[in-house]
Amino acid sequence: MMMLLSPEQPVAHESAVVNTIFDRGLSLFHIRKYQLTDVEMAAYVDAIDPDYRKQVVLHSHFHLANELGIERLHVREEDRKQNRQEAFMTGFTLSTSVHTIAIFNTLTAIWDYAFLSPVFSSISKKGYGMTHTVLDELHLRCNPHVQLVGLGGIDEQNYTQVFTAGADAIALLGAVWNSPQPVQVFDTINKDIHTKIHHDTK
């Protein structure tokens, strides 16, 4: 399974790219647009094909979720530590973020999945992951209740390492949005994943 995070800052033809990637098989799209007003967030979501609304995940503006028809919310690590998810535990599918496998292993089954990052040095956030990455920690996973999604620095060259290390899914960010051909980047990885799955199930 493959997910995509939005860029925090606007990118040319952003909504068109998201819709095209959804058409090509994207599983989930995470909206990280903390700076938007309520009106701007509603407009951003409305630009995404309604057929994919149930595959959209909000990182903020949770109070708009019902109005926008969104069923998935992502709780940031700092908010999870303050139990802010308790107000949204009914009616929503929840995900969160962690930065060590030790914390991942403590997560309860209220979380559908968690981002574990950075598995590699970040593409979009310069300097993040330069001194420490978590790829080598994945073999210490012992939490059977929560899916593990690798995030951080994942691209066409290294994504297979994340699955091999034990991740259930990957999330893309800089590899897509920093590329002049974002759809092609997604297609390359997605087709390769499906080819491997098909081969492995023969």
mmCIF file of C-alpha atoms in Angstrom:
data_model
loop_
_atom_site.group_PDB
_atom_site.id
_atom_site.type_symbol
_atom_site.label_atom_id
_atom_site.label_comp_id
_atom_site.label_asym_id
_atom_site.label_seq_id
_atom_site.Cartn_x
_atom_site.Cartn_y
_atom_site.Cartn_z
ATOM 1 C CA MET A 1 0.000 0.000 0.000
ATOM 2 C CA MET A 2 1.186 3.486 -0.822
ATOM 3 C CA MET A 3 0.149 6.835 0.635
ATOM 4 C CA LEU A 4 0.917 10.419 -0.352
ATOM 5 C CA LEU A 5 1.300 13.452 1.884
ATOM 6 C CA SER A 6 0.476 16.896 0.587
ATOM 7 C CA PRO A 7 3.223 19.499 0.384
ATOM 8 C CA GLU A 8 2.851 22.065 3.158
ATOM 9 C CA GLN A 9 3.327 24.879 0.640
ATOM 10 C CA PRO A 10 1.320 25.136 -2.600
ATOM 11 C CA VAL A 11 2.562 23.339 -5.708
ATOM 12 C CA ALA A 12 1.493 24.120 -9.284
ATOM 13 C CA HIS A 13 -1.554 22.095 -10.375
ATOM 14 C CA GLU A 14 -1.599 20.385 -6.990
ATOM 15 C CA SER A 15 -5.227 19.235 -7.012
ATOM 16 C CA ALA A 16 -4.934 17.940 -10.585
ATOM 17 C CA VAL A 17 -1.871 15.912 -9.610
ATOM 18 C CA VAL A 18 -3.667 14.465 -6.578
ATOM 19 C CA ASN A 19 -6.712 13.475 -8.626
ATOM 20 C CA THR A 20 -4.536 11.893 -11.316
ATOM 21 C CA ILE A 21 -2.554 9.913 -8.742
ATOM 22 C CA PHE A 22 -5.784 8.746 -7.147
ATOM 23 C CA ASP A 23 -6.887 7.578 -10.594
ATOM 24 C CA ARG A 24 -3.604 5.658 -10.865
ATOM 25 C CA GLY A 25 -4.211 3.726 -7.644
ATOM 26 C CA LEU A 26 -3.258 5.880 -4.638
ATOM 27 C CA SER A 27 -4.540 4.357 -1.386
ATOM 28 C CA LEU A 28 -4.706 7.389 0.919
ATOM 29 C CA PHE A 29 -3.924 11.115 0.656
ATOM 30 C CA HIS A 30 -2.879 13.012 3.784
ATOM 31 C CA ILE A 31 -3.628 16.747 3.811
ATOM 32 C CA ARG A 32 -1.014 18.697 5.783
ATOM 33 C CA LYS A 33 -2.124 22.284 5.324
ATOM 34 C CA TYR A 34 -2.010 23.688 8.829
ATOM 35 C CA GLN A 35 -1.878 27.298 7.672
ATOM 36 C CA LEU A 36 -5.156 27.270 5.702
ATOM 37 C CA THR A 37 -8.278 29.026 6.915
ATOM 38 C CA ASP A 38 -11.468 26.984 7.207
ATOM 39 C CA VAL A 39 -12.691 28.393 3.899
ATOM 40 C CA GLU A 40 -9.404 27.601 2.176
ATOM 41 C CA MET A 41 -9.353 24.064 3.563
ATOM 42 C CA ALA A 42 -12.912 23.428 2.382
ATOM 43 C CA ALA A 43 -11.956 24.673 -1.081
ATOM 44 C CA TYR A 44 -8.843 22.481 -1.119
ATOM 45 C CA VAL A 45 -10.844 19.379 -0.242
ATOM 46 C CA ASP A 46 -13.595 20.266 -2.700
ATOM 47 C CA ALA A 47 -10.999 20.293 -5.498
ATOM 48 C CA ILE A 48 -10.382 16.577 -4.881
ATOM 49 C CA ASP A 49 -12.706 14.224 -6.771
ATOM 50 C CA PRO A 50 -15.614 13.316 -4.439
ATOM 51 C CA ASP A 51 -15.174 9.666 -5.407
ATOM 52 C CA TYR A 52 -11.976 9.687 -3.347
ATOM 53 C CA ARG A 53 -13.264 11.582 -0.305
ATOM 54 C CA LYS A 54 -13.167 8.482 1.921
ATOM 55 C CA GLN A 55 -9.459 8.118 1.093
ATOM 56 C CA VAL A 56 -8.584 11.625 2.286
ATOM 57 C CA VAL A 57 -6.963 12.097 5.704
ATOM 58 C CA LEU A 58 -6.954 15.406 7.598
ATOM 59 C CA HIS A 59 -3.996 16.451 9.764
ATOM 60 C CA SER A 60 -5.798 19.570 10.995
ATOM 61 C CA HIS A 61 -9.188 21.326 10.817
ATOM 62 C CA PHE A 62 -10.813 18.288 12.416
ATOM 63 C CA HIS A 63 -13.944 20.307 13.128
ATOM 64 C CA LEU A 64 -14.611 20.393 9.373
ATOM 65 C CA ALA A 65 -14.363 16.628 8.865
ATOM 66 C CA ASN A 66 -18.056 15.768 9.082
ATOM 67 C CA GLU A 67 -19.060 18.711 6.922
ATOM 68 C CA LEU A 68 -16.511 17.711 4.271
ATOM 69 C CA GLY A 69 -17.408 14.014 4.371
ATOM 70 C CA ILE A 70 -13.985 12.950 5.640
ATOM 71 C CA GLU A 71 -13.742 9.827 7.777
ATOM 72 C CA ARG A 72 -9.991 9.702 8.513
ATOM 73 C CA LEU A 73 -7.970 11.893 10.875
ATOM 74 C CA HIS A 74 -4.231 11.922 11.547
ATOM 75 C CA VAL A 75 -3.179 12.926 15.067
ATOM 76 C CA ARG A 76 0.305 14.380 15.334
ATOM 77 C CA GLU A 77 2.629 12.934 17.954
ATOM 78 C CA GLU A 78 2.530 16.011 20.171
ATOM 79 C CA ASP A 79 -1.276 15.968 20.112
ATOM 80 C CA ARG A 80 -1.420 12.223 20.842
ATOM 81 C CA LYS A 81 0.745 12.755 23.919
ATOM 82 C CA GLN A 82 -1.939 15.117 25.210
ATOM 83 C CA ASN A 83 -4.740 12.629 24.360
ATOM 84 C CA ARG A 84 -6.395 15.082 21.986
ATOM 85 C CA GLN A 85 -7.646 12.147 19.929
ATOM 86 C CA GLU A 86 -10.199 11.289 22.618
ATOM 87 C CA ALA A 87 -12.702 13.744 21.123
ATOM 88 C CA PHE A 88 -12.554 11.890 17.788
ATOM 89 C CA MET A 89 -12.441 8.244 18.811
ATOM 90 C CA THR A 90 -15.988 7.584 17.604
ATOM 91 C CA GLY A 91 -16.851 7.703 13.931
ATOM 92 C CA PHE A 92 -13.352 8.266 12.570
ATOM 93 C CA THR A 93 -10.460 6.060 11.502
ATOM 94 C CA LEU A 94 -7.376 7.366 13.295
ATOM 95 C CA SER A 95 -3.689 7.340 12.433
ATOM 96 C CA THR A 96 -0.694 8.936 14.121
ATOM 97 C CA SER A 97 3.066 9.512 13.871
ATOM 98 C CA VAL A 98 6.003 8.130 15.852
ATOM 99 C CA HIS A 99 9.753 8.487 15.555
ATOM 100 C CA THR A 100 11.025 5.375 17.333
ATOM 101 C CA ILE A 101 10.039 1.731 17.109
ATOM 102 C CA ALA A 102 9.807 1.649 20.906
ATOM 103 C CA ILE A 103 6.955 4.158 20.853
ATOM 104 C CA PHE A 104 5.323 2.381 17.909
ATOM 105 C CA ASN A 105 5.273 -0.825 19.926
ATOM 106 C CA THR A 106 3.275 0.891 22.699
ATOM 107 C CA LEU A 107 0.451 2.116 20.439
ATOM 108 C CA THR A 108 -2.979 0.635 21.094
ATOM 109 C CA ALA A 109 -5.463 -0.701 18.565
ATOM 110 C CA ILE A 110 -7.365 2.596 18.355
ATOM 111 C CA TRP A 111 -4.775 3.526 15.715
ATOM 112 C CA ASP A 112 -5.269 2.032 12.249
ATOM 113 C CA TYR A 113 -1.652 2.770 11.303
ATOM 114 C CA ALA A 114 1.260 4.966 12.286
ATOM 115 C CA PHE A 115 3.938 6.758 10.307
ATOM 116 C CA LEU A 116 7.421 5.818 11.522
ATOM 117 C CA SER A 117 9.997 8.359 10.399
ATOM 118 C CA PRO A 118 12.516 9.143 9.149
ATOM 119 C CA VAL A 119 13.427 5.861 7.487
ATOM 120 C CA PHE A 120 15.911 7.774 5.304
ATOM 121 C CA SER A 121 17.170 11.357 5.257
ATOM 122 C CA SER A 122 14.270 13.584 4.291
ATOM 123 C CA ILE A 123 13.919 14.863 0.737
ATOM 124 C CA SER A 124 11.530 17.707 1.552
ATOM 125 C CA LYS A 125 12.899 18.754 4.961
ATOM 126 C CA LYS A 126 16.594 19.510 4.599
ATOM 127 C CA GLY A 127 18.713 18.132 7.425
ATOM 128 C CA TYR A 128 15.976 15.914 8.868
ATOM 129 C CA GLY A 129 17.302 12.385 9.261
ATOM 130 C CA MET A 130 20.914 13.291 8.609
ATOM 131 C CA THR A 131 22.058 12.031 12.025
ATOM 132 C CA HIS A 132 19.494 9.330 12.771
ATOM 133 C CA THR A 133 17.100 7.179 10.753
ATOM 134 C CA VAL A 134 14.810 4.369 11.875
ATOM 135 C CA LEU A 135 15.070 1.824 9.065
ATOM 136 C CA ASP A 136 17.320 -0.448 11.126
ATOM 137 C CA GLU A 137 14.794 -0.390 14.001
ATOM 138 C CA LEU A 138 11.973 -2.034 12.068
ATOM 139 C CA HIS A 139 13.076 -5.565 12.936
ATOM 140 C CA LEU A 140 12.298 -4.732 16.602
ATOM 141 C CA ARG A 141 8.611 -4.325 15.788
ATOM 142 C CA CYS A 142 6.363 -6.331 18.115
ATOM 143 C CA ASN A 143 3.041 -4.502 17.853
ATOM 144 C CA PRO A 144 0.514 -6.672 15.967
ATOM 145 C CA HIS A 145 -2.361 -4.205 16.303
ATOM 146 C CA VAL A 146 -1.162 -1.207 14.281
ATOM 147 C CA GLN A 147 0.069 -1.077 10.686
ATOM 148 C CA LEU A 148 3.509 0.435 10.231
ATOM 149 C CA VAL A 149 3.961 2.978 7.447
ATOM 150 C CA GLY A 150 7.484 4.065 6.548
ATOM 151 C CA LEU A 151 7.950 7.789 5.922
ATOM 152 C CA GLY A 152 10.891 10.042 5.161
ATOM 153 C CA GLY A 153 13.238 10.156 2.201
ATOM 154 C CA ILE A 154 11.494 7.364 0.305
ATOM 155 C CA ASP A 155 11.937 7.398 -3.469
ATOM 156 C CA GLU A 156 12.147 5.124 -6.520
ATOM 157 C CA GLN A 157 15.629 3.915 -5.560
ATOM 158 C CA ASN A 158 15.113 2.915 -1.933
ATOM 159 C CA TYR A 159 11.445 2.138 -1.284
ATOM 160 C CA THR A 160 11.922 -1.639 -1.561
ATOM 161 C CA GLN A 161 14.238 -1.528 1.460
ATOM 162 C CA VAL A 162 11.356 -0.261 3.580
ATOM 163 C CA PHE A 163 9.109 -3.190 2.699
ATOM 164 C CA THR A 164 11.977 -5.628 3.112
ATOM 165 C CA ALA A 165 12.637 -4.226 6.592
ATOM 166 C CA GLY A 166 9.056 -5.013 7.582
ATOM 167 C CA ALA A 167 6.852 -2.011 6.848
ATOM 168 C CA ASP A 168 3.235 -2.626 5.822
ATOM 169 C CA ALA A 169 3.110 0.457 3.603
ATOM 170 C CA ILE A 170 5.073 3.510 2.527
ATOM 171 C CA ALA A 171 4.227 7.197 2.412
ATOM 172 C CA LEU A 172 5.678 9.521 -0.215
ATOM 173 C CA LEU A 173 6.266 13.249 0.054
ATOM 174 C CA GLY A 174 9.371 14.906 -1.372
ATOM 175 C CA ALA A 175 9.970 12.269 -4.040
ATOM 176 C CA VAL A 176 6.663 13.236 -5.636
ATOM 177 C CA TRP A 177 6.312 16.951 -4.973
ATOM 178 C CA ASN A 178 9.958 17.868 -5.603
ATOM 179 C CA SER A 179 9.875 16.118 -8.972
ATOM 180 C CA PRO A 180 9.033 17.881 -12.254
ATOM 181 C CA GLN A 181 7.058 14.712 -13.106
ATOM 182 C CA PRO A 182 5.221 13.774 -9.896
ATOM 183 C CA VAL A 183 2.729 11.400 -11.518
ATOM 184 C CA GLN A 184 5.523 9.482 -13.222
ATOM 185 C CA VAL A 185 7.314 9.018 -9.884
ATOM 186 C CA PHE A 186 4.156 7.553 -8.363
ATOM 187 C CA ASP A 187 3.534 5.350 -11.404
ATOM 188 C CA THR A 188 7.056 3.944 -11.343
ATOM 189 C CA ILE A 189 6.831 2.854 -7.718
ATOM 190 C CA ASN A 190 3.204 1.741 -7.877
ATOM 191 C CA LYS A 191 3.664 -0.461 -10.938
ATOM 192 C CA ASP A 192 6.765 -2.045 -9.443
ATOM 193 C CA ILE A 193 4.951 -2.793 -6.177
ATOM 194 C CA HIS A 194 2.057 -4.447 -7.992
ATOM 195 C CA THR A 195 4.425 -6.406 -10.219
ATOM 196 C CA LYS A 196 6.222 -7.770 -7.155
ATOM 197 C CA ILE A 197 2.940 -8.599 -5.378
ATOM 198 C CA HIS A 198 1.652 -10.424 -8.446
ATOM 199 C CA HIS A 199 4.925 -12.328 -8.775
ATOM 200 C CA ASP A 200 5.020 -13.234 -5.070
ATOM 201 C CA THR A 201 1.469 -14.636 -5.127
ATOM 202 C CA LYS A 202 2.103 -16.963 -8.069
#
